[in-house]
Coordinates of C-alpha atoms in Angstrom, one line a residue:
M1 CA 153.9 76.4 215.2
P2 CA 153.1 72.8 214.1
A3 CA 152.8 71.9 210.5
T4 CA 149.2 71.9 209.3
E5 CA 148.1 68.6 207.9
A6 CA 146.0 68.4 204.8
P7 CA 142.4 67.3 205.4
R8 CA 142.0 63.5 205.0
V9 CA 139.7 62.5 202.3
D10 CA 137.3 59.8 203.4
A11 CA 136.2 57.2 201.0
G12 CA 132.7 57.1 202.6
S13 CA 131.3 53.8 203.4
V14 CA 133.2 51.8 200.9
R15 CA 134.7 48.8 202.7
R16 CA 137.7 47.2 201.1
D17 CA 138.3 44.5 203.6
P18 CA 139.3 41.2 201.8
V19 CA 137.8 37.9 202.8
T20 CA 140.7 36.7 205.0
K21 CA 142.2 33.4 205.7
A22 CA 141.0 33.8 209.3
Q23 CA 137.5 34.2 208.2
I24 CA 137.7 31.2 205.8
S25 CA 139.2 29.1 208.8
L26 CA 136.6 30.2 211.2
L27 CA 133.9 28.8 208.8
G28 CA 135.8 25.6 208.4
L29 CA 136.2 26.0 204.7
E30 CA 140.1 26.4 204.4
G31 CA 140.5 23.2 202.4
T32 CA 137.6 23.9 199.9
M33 CA 138.1 27.7 199.3
Q34 CA 140.6 27.6 196.4
T35 CA 138.8 29.4 193.5
T36 CA 137.6 32.9 193.0
H37 CA 134.1 31.3 192.4
D38 CA 134.1 29.7 195.8
R39 CA 135.4 32.8 197.6
L40 CA 132.7 34.9 195.8
I41 CA 130.0 32.5 197.0
L42 CA 131.3 32.7 200.6
L43 CA 131.5 36.5 200.5
L44 CA 127.9 36.9 199.0
R45 CA 126.5 34.5 201.6
A46 CA 128.3 36.3 204.4
Y47 CA 126.8 39.6 203.3
R48 CA 123.4 38.3 202.4
T49 CA 121.1 40.8 200.5
I50 CA 123.8 43.3 200.1
R51 CA 124.3 44.2 196.4
F52 CA 127.9 44.5 195.1
C53 CA 129.2 45.4 191.7
D54 CA 132.2 43.5 190.2
V55 CA 134.8 46.1 191.0
C56 CA 133.7 46.3 194.8
L57 CA 133.6 42.5 195.0
A58 CA 137.2 42.5 193.4
L59 CA 138.4 44.9 196.1
K60 CA 136.8 43.0 199.0
M61 CA 138.1 39.8 197.8
G62 CA 141.7 40.9 196.7
A63 CA 140.9 39.5 193.2
L64 CA 141.1 40.8 189.7
P65 CA 137.8 42.3 188.4
R66 CA 138.0 40.1 185.3
E67 CA 138.1 37.0 187.4
V68 CA 135.2 38.3 189.6
R69 CA 133.1 39.2 186.5
E70 CA 133.6 35.6 185.2
A71 CA 132.6 34.0 188.6
V72 CA 129.5 36.3 188.7
V73 CA 128.5 35.1 185.3
V74 CA 128.7 31.5 186.6
I75 CA 126.8 32.0 189.8
G76 CA 124.2 34.2 188.0
D77 CA 122.7 30.9 186.7
H78 CA 122.5 29.3 190.2
Q79 CA 119.5 29.5 192.5
G80 CA 120.0 31.6 195.5
F81 CA 121.8 34.5 193.7
Q82 CA 120.5 37.4 191.7
V83 CA 122.3 39.5 189.1
T84 CA 120.4 42.5 188.1
P85 CA 120.8 46.2 187.2
G86 CA 120.8 48.3 190.4
K87 CA 122.8 50.4 192.9
C88 CA 126.0 48.9 194.5
S89 CA 125.7 49.0 198.3
E90 CA 129.6 49.8 198.3
C91 CA 130.2 52.4 195.8
L92 CA 126.6 53.6 195.3
Q93 CA 127.0 53.5 191.5
E94 CA 124.1 52.3 189.3
Q95 CA 125.3 49.2 187.4
M96 CA 124.9 45.4 187.3
V97 CA 125.0 44.0 190.8
V98 CA 124.9 40.7 192.4
R99 CA 123.5 39.5 195.7
A100 CA 122.7 36.3 197.6
L101 CA 119.0 36.0 198.2
A102 CA 117.7 35.7 201.7
A103 CA 117.2 32.1 202.8

């Protein structure tokens, strides 16, 4: 009789795929994408209108949450991005979220 496997716990719809070098290369941005701030802008524009909390952004980017929080503060002052209380589209938790506004 085969050993019974424990049921697999699914993380739901949480996507933890980082912005890869291949994606950056496809966009022709490999020379300019050096900072967490730049990578954050790229990711938010790629997922336009989707709301992310700092922790989910850090997981997607492969960055430290502290670095992402600092970058979010900087882009929160720029036109085209919105930082507000709301539900993160990834983890579904109510907290401060950031998104790129639709063009």
